[in-house]
mmCIF file of C-alpha atoms and ligand atoms in Angstrom:
data_model
loop_
_atom_site.group_PDB
_atom_site.id
_atom_site.type_symbol
_atom_site.label_atom_id
_atom_site.label_comp_id
_atom_site.label_asym_id
_atom_site.label_seq_id
_atom_site.Cartn_x
_atom_site.Cartn_y
_atom_site.Cartn_z
ATOM 1 C CA MET A 5 285.103 32.822 11.552
ATOM 2 C CA ILE A 6 287.328 30.010 12.653
ATOM 3 C CA VAL A 7 285.552 26.739 13.309
ATOM 4 C CA GLY A 8 285.840 25.626 16.900
ATOM 5 C CA ILE A 9 286.573 29.065 18.332
ATOM 6 C CA GLY A 10 283.808 30.929 20.100
ATOM 7 C CA ILE A 11 283.728 34.606 20.988
ATOM 8 C CA GLU A 12 281.664 35.811 23.926
ATOM 9 C CA ARG A 13 281.252 39.394 25.065
ATOM 10 C CA VAL A 14 280.869 40.667 28.624
ATOM 11 C CA LEU A 15 279.882 44.337 28.979
ATOM 12 C CA ALA A 16 281.648 46.181 31.800
ATOM 13 C CA PRO A 17 279.502 48.480 33.987
ATOM 14 C CA ASN A 18 281.326 51.668 32.925
ATOM 15 C CA PRO A 19 279.158 53.560 30.422
ATOM 16 C CA GLY A 20 280.143 57.165 29.680
ATOM 17 C CA PRO A 21 281.117 59.743 27.054
ATOM 18 C CA PHE A 22 284.405 57.966 26.264
ATOM 19 C CA THR A 23 283.146 54.416 26.659
ATOM 20 C CA GLY A 24 279.686 54.340 25.061
ATOM 21 C CA PRO A 25 277.644 51.541 26.699
ATOM 22 C CA GLY A 26 280.798 50.379 28.528
ATOM 23 C CA THR A 27 283.924 48.359 27.758
ATOM 24 C CA ASN A 28 283.511 45.099 25.841
ATOM 25 C CA THR A 29 285.482 42.292 27.454
ATOM 26 C CA TYR A 30 285.889 39.296 25.153
ATOM 27 C CA VAL A 31 286.251 35.679 26.180
ATOM 28 C CA ILE A 32 287.740 33.910 23.164
ATOM 29 C CA GLY A 33 288.402 30.200 22.869
ATOM 30 C CA GLY A 34 287.345 26.618 22.434
ATOM 31 C CA GLU A 35 285.732 23.986 24.603
ATOM 32 C CA ARG A 36 288.705 23.583 26.896
ATOM 33 C CA SER A 37 290.617 26.842 27.004
ATOM 34 C CA VAL A 38 290.145 30.578 26.469
ATOM 35 C CA VAL A 39 291.910 33.920 26.591
ATOM 36 C CA ILE A 40 290.389 37.045 28.115
ATOM 37 C CA LEU A 41 290.753 40.271 26.102
ATOM 38 C CA ASP A 42 290.378 43.716 27.722
ATOM 39 C CA PRO A 43 289.098 42.792 31.184
ATOM 40 C CA GLY A 44 288.316 46.467 31.843
ATOM 41 C CA PRO A 45 288.271 48.463 35.070
ATOM 42 C CA VAL A 46 288.695 46.890 38.503
ATOM 43 C CA ASP A 47 285.164 45.826 39.479
ATOM 44 C CA GLN A 48 284.328 42.651 41.362
ATOM 45 C CA GLY A 49 280.931 42.218 39.715
ATOM 46 C CA HIS A 50 282.517 42.450 36.275
ATOM 47 C CA ALA A 51 285.304 40.018 37.232
ATOM 48 C CA ASP A 52 282.640 37.561 38.415
ATOM 49 C CA ALA A 53 280.690 37.980 35.152
ATOM 50 C CA ILE A 54 283.846 37.265 33.114
ATOM 51 C CA LEU A 55 284.618 34.150 35.158
ATOM 52 C CA ALA A 56 281.018 32.955 34.764
ATOM 53 C CA LYS A 57 281.493 33.124 30.964
ATOM 54 C CA VAL A 58 284.780 31.248 31.242
ATOM 55 C CA GLY A 59 282.960 28.507 33.122
ATOM 56 C CA GLY A 60 285.087 25.438 33.744
ATOM 57 C CA ARG A 61 287.525 26.200 30.938
ATOM 58 C CA ARG A 62 291.203 26.893 31.453
ATOM 59 C CA VAL A 63 292.296 30.516 30.976
ATOM 60 C CA GLU A 64 295.554 30.722 28.992
ATOM 61 C CA SER A 65 296.220 34.437 29.348
ATOM 62 C CA VAL A 66 294.752 37.889 29.921
ATOM 63 C CA ILE A 67 295.416 40.329 27.059
ATOM 64 C CA VAL A 68 294.854 44.079 26.653
ATOM 65 C CA THR A 69 294.526 46.233 23.523
ATOM 66 C CA HIS A 70 295.992 49.266 25.342
ATOM 67 C CA THR A 71 296.559 50.584 28.840
ATOM 68 C CA HIS A 72 293.753 53.143 29.207
ATOM 69 C CA SER A 73 291.840 52.909 32.486
ATOM 70 C CA ASP A 74 288.683 51.461 30.917
ATOM 71 C CA HIS A 75 290.562 48.470 29.436
ATOM 72 C CA ALA A 76 293.559 47.367 31.459
ATOM 73 C CA PRO A 77 293.412 47.795 35.266
ATOM 74 C CA LEU A 78 291.606 44.500 35.978
ATOM 75 C CA ALA A 79 294.178 42.544 33.927
ATOM 76 C CA ASN A 80 296.866 42.094 36.594
ATOM 77 C CA PRO A 81 294.595 41.282 39.562
ATOM 78 C CA LEU A 82 292.454 38.886 37.485
ATOM 79 C CA ALA A 83 295.508 37.129 36.027
ATOM 80 C CA ALA A 84 297.067 36.891 39.502
ATOM 81 C CA ASP A 85 293.901 35.192 40.830
ATOM 82 C CA LEU A 86 293.945 32.772 37.895
ATOM 83 C CA GLY A 87 297.710 32.229 37.962
ATOM 84 C CA VAL A 88 298.121 33.101 34.255
ATOM 85 C CA PRO A 89 300.311 35.608 32.358
ATOM 86 C CA VAL A 90 299.271 39.114 31.305
ATOM 87 C CA LEU A 91 300.030 40.198 27.730
ATOM 88 C CA GLY A 92 300.190 43.687 26.218
ATOM 89 C CA TYR A 93 302.343 46.051 24.201
ATOM 90 C CA ALA A 94 304.103 47.755 27.111
ATOM 91 C CA PRO A 95 303.654 48.654 30.780
ATOM 92 C CA GLY A 96 301.293 51.523 31.538
ATOM 93 C CA PRO A 97 299.276 53.029 34.381
ATOM 94 C CA ASP A 98 297.922 50.128 36.482
ATOM 95 C CA PHE A 99 299.280 47.640 33.966
ATOM 96 C CA ASP A 100 302.370 45.462 34.163
ATOM 97 C CA PRO A 101 302.599 42.803 31.414
ATOM 98 C CA ASP A 102 304.477 39.527 31.822
ATOM 99 C CA VAL A 103 304.817 39.260 28.045
ATOM 100 C CA MET A 104 305.273 42.222 25.698
ATOM 101 C CA LEU A 105 303.545 41.778 22.354
ATOM 102 C CA ALA A 106 304.934 43.188 19.106
ATOM 103 C CA ASP A 107 303.431 43.695 15.655
ATOM 104 C CA GLY A 108 303.108 40.371 13.820
ATOM 105 C CA GLY A 109 303.366 38.354 17.014
ATOM 106 C CA VAL A 110 300.992 35.495 17.671
ATOM 107 C CA VAL A 111 299.024 34.453 20.746
ATOM 108 C CA GLY A 112 297.815 30.856 20.632
ATOM 109 C CA ILE A 113 294.145 30.193 21.425
ATOM 110 C CA ALA A 114 292.952 26.605 21.494
ATOM 111 C CA GLY A 115 295.300 25.728 18.633
ATOM 112 C CA GLU A 116 294.478 28.844 16.548
ATOM 113 C CA ASP A 117 296.446 32.062 16.060
ATOM 114 C CA LEU A 118 295.460 35.448 17.392
ATOM 115 C CA VAL A 119 297.736 37.774 15.408
ATOM 116 C CA VAL A 120 298.991 41.019 16.930
ATOM 117 C CA VAL A 121 298.593 44.216 14.847
ATOM 118 C CA HIS A 122 300.237 47.318 16.324
ATOM 119 C CA THR A 123 297.897 50.246 15.593
ATOM 120 C CA PRO A 124 299.243 53.420 17.253
ATOM 121 C CA GLY A 125 297.099 56.567 17.132
ATOM 122 C CA HIS A 126 294.372 56.304 19.778
ATOM 123 C CA SER A 127 297.382 55.637 22.016
ATOM 124 C CA ASP A 128 300.995 54.757 21.196
ATOM 125 C CA ASP A 129 300.607 51.343 22.810
ATOM 126 C CA HIS A 130 297.434 50.312 20.978
ATOM 127 C CA LEU A 131 297.091 46.799 19.563
ATOM 128 C CA CYS A 132 294.391 45.160 17.464
ATOM 129 C CA PHE A 133 294.125 41.371 17.308
ATOM 130 C CA ARG A 134 293.197 39.364 14.244
ATOM 131 C CA LEU A 135 291.539 35.956 14.378
ATOM 132 C CA GLY A 136 290.904 34.690 10.851
ATOM 133 C CA ASP A 137 288.737 37.337 9.154
ATOM 134 C CA THR A 138 287.741 38.946 12.462
ATOM 135 C CA LEU A 139 289.564 41.904 14.009
ATOM 136 C CA PHE A 140 289.312 42.887 17.664
ATOM 137 C CA THR A 141 289.726 46.636 17.255
ATOM 138 C CA GLY A 142 289.925 47.932 20.834
ATOM 139 C CA ASP A 143 289.545 51.716 20.575
ATOM 140 C CA HIS A 144 291.133 51.980 17.125
ATOM 141 C CA ILE A 145 287.652 51.625 15.592
ATOM 142 C CA MET A 146 284.617 51.959 17.873
ATOM 143 C CA GLY A 147 281.035 50.907 17.303
ATOM 144 C CA GLY A 148 278.913 54.014 17.176
ATOM 145 C CA SER A 149 281.084 56.734 18.659
ATOM 146 C CA SER A 150 284.013 58.821 17.551
ATOM 147 C CA VAL A 151 287.514 57.676 18.539
ATOM 148 C CA MET A 152 289.699 59.983 20.664
ATOM 149 C CA VAL A 153 292.965 60.251 18.767
ATOM 150 C CA GLU A 154 296.258 61.179 20.418
ATOM 151 C CA ASP A 155 298.352 61.313 17.274
ATOM 152 C CA MET A 156 296.625 61.669 13.905
ATOM 153 C CA GLY A 157 299.492 60.747 11.542
ATOM 154 C CA PRO A 158 300.067 57.279 13.036
ATOM 155 C CA TYR A 159 296.304 56.847 13.526
ATOM 156 C CA LEU A 160 295.533 57.328 9.820
ATOM 157 C CA ALA A 161 298.452 55.060 8.851
ATOM 158 C CA SER A 162 297.110 52.416 11.264
ATOM 159 C CA LEU A 163 293.704 52.628 9.541
ATOM 160 C CA GLU A 164 295.231 52.492 6.046
ATOM 161 C CA ARG A 165 297.125 49.309 6.748
ATOM 162 C CA LEU A 166 293.893 47.476 7.631
ATOM 163 C CA ARG A 167 292.354 48.226 4.224
ATOM 164 C CA GLY A 168 292.049 45.438 1.695
ATOM 165 C CA THR A 169 293.202 42.748 4.111
ATOM 166 C CA GLY A 170 290.100 40.565 3.798
ATOM 167 C CA LEU A 171 288.461 41.444 7.090
ATOM 168 C CA GLU A 172 284.793 40.457 7.433
ATOM 169 C CA ARG A 173 284.015 41.566 10.967
ATOM 170 C CA LEU A 174 285.166 44.144 13.497
ATOM 171 C CA LEU A 175 284.670 43.594 17.213
ATOM 172 C CA PRO A 176 285.252 46.908 18.986
ATOM 173 C CA GLY A 177 286.227 47.734 22.562
ATOM 174 C CA HIS A 178 282.980 49.716 22.811
ATOM 175 C CA GLY A 179 279.706 49.262 20.961
ATOM 176 C CA GLU A 180 278.316 46.612 18.656
ATOM 177 C CA PRO A 181 280.056 44.305 16.179
ATOM 178 C CA MET A 182 280.478 45.720 12.668
ATOM 179 C CA ASP A 183 280.052 43.607 9.532
ATOM 180 C CA GLU A 184 281.347 45.909 6.790
ATOM 181 C CA PRO A 185 284.980 46.628 7.677
ATOM 182 C CA GLU A 186 286.030 48.182 4.342
ATOM 183 C CA GLU A 187 283.139 50.656 4.364
ATOM 184 C CA ILE A 188 283.760 51.565 7.978
ATOM 185 C CA ILE A 189 287.514 52.042 7.559
ATOM 186 C CA SER A 190 286.930 54.170 4.440
ATOM 187 C CA TRP A 191 284.352 56.266 6.317
ATOM 188 C CA TYR A 192 286.764 56.789 9.226
ATOM 189 C CA LEU A 193 289.522 57.924 6.856
ATOM 190 C CA ALA A 194 287.168 60.226 4.913
ATOM 191 C CA HIS A 195 285.788 61.723 8.141
ATOM 192 C CA ARG A 196 289.283 62.534 9.432
ATOM 193 C CA MET A 197 290.418 63.987 6.110
ATOM 194 C CA GLU A 198 287.310 66.196 6.071
ATOM 195 C CA ARG A 199 288.152 67.467 9.575
ATOM 196 C CA GLU A 200 291.724 68.057 8.469
ATOM 197 C CA ARG A 201 290.528 70.148 5.529
ATOM 198 C CA GLN A 202 288.261 72.152 7.844
ATOM 199 C CA ILE A 203 291.155 72.811 10.236
ATOM 200 C CA ILE A 204 293.425 73.937 7.386
ATOM 201 C CA ASP A 205 290.654 76.258 6.150
ATOM 202 C CA SER A 206 290.234 77.643 9.664
ATOM 203 C CA LEU A 207 293.992 78.342 9.913
ATOM 204 C CA ARG A 208 293.867 80.086 6.544
ATOM 205 C CA ARG A 209 290.934 82.199 7.712
ATOM 206 C CA GLY A 210 293.166 83.392 10.560
ATOM 207 C CA SER A 211 292.404 81.138 13.545
ATOM 208 C CA THR A 212 295.647 80.892 15.494
ATOM 209 C CA THR A 213 294.745 78.980 18.660
ATOM 210 C CA VAL A 214 293.307 75.550 19.346
ATOM 211 C CA GLY A 215 290.335 77.221 21.074
ATOM 212 C CA ALA A 216 289.601 79.417 18.058
ATOM 213 C CA ILE A 217 289.823 76.456 15.685
ATOM 214 C CA VAL A 218 287.411 74.456 17.870
ATOM 215 C CA GLU A 219 284.906 77.346 17.923
ATOM 216 C CA ASP A 220 285.167 77.612 14.164
ATOM 217 C CA VAL A 221 285.208 73.963 13.076
ATOM 218 C CA TYR A 222 283.020 72.423 15.793
ATOM 219 C CA SER A 223 280.409 75.194 15.909
ATOM 220 C CA ASP A 224 277.689 72.551 15.366
ATOM 221 C CA VAL A 225 278.852 70.489 18.365
ATOM 222 C CA ASP A 226 277.625 70.966 21.949
ATOM 223 C CA THR A 227 280.076 73.165 23.875
ATOM 224 C CA ASP A 228 280.276 70.464 26.589
ATOM 225 C CA LEU A 229 282.167 68.415 24.012
ATOM 226 C CA HIS A 230 284.577 71.187 23.038
ATOM 227 C CA PRO A 231 287.329 70.013 25.444
ATOM 228 C CA LEU A 232 287.191 66.651 23.629
ATOM 229 C CA ALA A 233 287.195 68.403 20.273
ATOM 230 C CA ALA A 234 290.244 70.414 21.372
ATOM 231 C CA ARG A 235 292.218 67.196 21.903
ATOM 232 C CA SER A 236 291.238 66.070 18.446
ATOM 233 C CA VAL A 237 292.303 69.404 16.950
ATOM 234 C CA VAL A 238 295.693 69.112 18.690
ATOM 235 C CA ALA A 239 296.125 65.614 17.228
ATOM 236 C CA HIS A 240 295.355 66.996 13.757
ATOM 237 C CA LEU A 241 297.703 69.967 14.225
ATOM 238 C CA ARG A 242 300.547 67.637 15.211
ATOM 239 C CA LYS A 243 300.047 65.783 11.953
ATOM 240 C CA LEU A 244 299.778 69.011 9.931
ATOM 241 C CA GLU A 245 302.973 70.264 11.564
ATOM 242 C CA SER A 246 304.879 67.129 10.584
ATOM 243 C CA ASP A 247 303.377 67.402 7.082
ATOM 244 C CA GLU A 248 304.624 71.054 7.010
ATOM 245 C CA ILE A 249 301.078 72.254 6.373
ATOM 246 C CA ALA A 250 300.863 74.050 9.737
ATOM 247 C CA ARG A 251 303.515 75.883 11.744
ATOM 248 C CA ARG A 252 303.634 76.359 15.477
ATOM 249 C CA ASP A 253 304.947 79.329 17.428
ATOM 250 C CA GLY A 254 304.366 78.765 21.142
ATOM 251 C CA ASP A 255 300.592 78.376 21.558
ATOM 252 C CA GLU A 256 299.905 80.021 18.219
ATOM 253 C CA TRP A 257 299.394 78.191 14.957
ATOM 254 C CA GLN A 258 299.579 79.342 11.362
ATOM 255 C CA SER A 259 299.101 77.633 8.062
ATOM 256 C CA GLY A 260 302.382 76.733 6.385
ATOM 257 C CA VAL A 261 302.259 78.864 3.269
ATOM 258 C CA ARG A 262 304.464 76.750 1.069
ATOM 259 C CA LEU A 263 302.677 73.452 0.949
ATOM 260 C CA THR A 264 299.102 72.742 -0.025
ATOM 261 C CA VAL A 265 297.044 69.941 1.413
ATOM 262 C CA ASP A 266 297.510 67.558 -1.491
ATOM 263 C CA GLY A 267 301.288 67.963 -1.382
ATOM 264 C CA ARG A 268 301.747 70.373 -4.328
ATOM 265 C CA ARG A 269 304.071 73.238 -3.643
ATOM 266 C CA ASP A 270 302.536 76.650 -4.281
ATOM 267 C CA GLU A 271 304.437 78.659 -6.866
ATOM 268 C CA ASP A 272 305.689 82.126 -5.949
HETATM 269 ZN ZN1 ZN B 27 288.220 52.439 25.694
#
């Protein structure tokens, strides 16, 4: 923790399968000024709750981790009311930043640095923010539920680069704070690699469609969640295709016969 900087959380009223208990909005700052991270969906009650936390302090900016509808839409209207700039990686649906943030960039908070870490995977435009040994993880790492991944290759690389960087605490966009970052990041990586192995095995057993792979690999998961699982399988297949472990032909998939999962080439 950084002395003199407080972090307060305001839970948005949008619980659901993708959002857990709801979106965590963070009010981060000192005695005089704060920034607001991930204001969430447009909701007057939530906006009022955020402003109550801000109290009499000056708001310096409104920041978003990414432009999904549970994180960003309140950013522009709230910032317009406050007369402050909106910061994010890039424009998106219902989101129009005044300042575009890039990896390694810094946002000042009450004299301290909030460092921008570009972490594509959950979405291309996803950012985490580091304050001392604390990382605001958005939807890159969630407290208690599985992350929806758009693109698995960049997602795993974005997890890898957080390893061994001296983090002590993760503050997610959904769920509770997490105090053992290394263990959690390692678990996330292991979990995804296990799924990848299962998908490769399923391809080798002859599954050729996303639906067939879901039935095979997620047979223990409620069928209501299979559409979600299908998106995850597609994200894995995209990675396996770029790794030349899977091949695509229209809607059909096959295992690439030449390359094994650990990168050794099979001999003829
Ligand atoms: Zn989210």
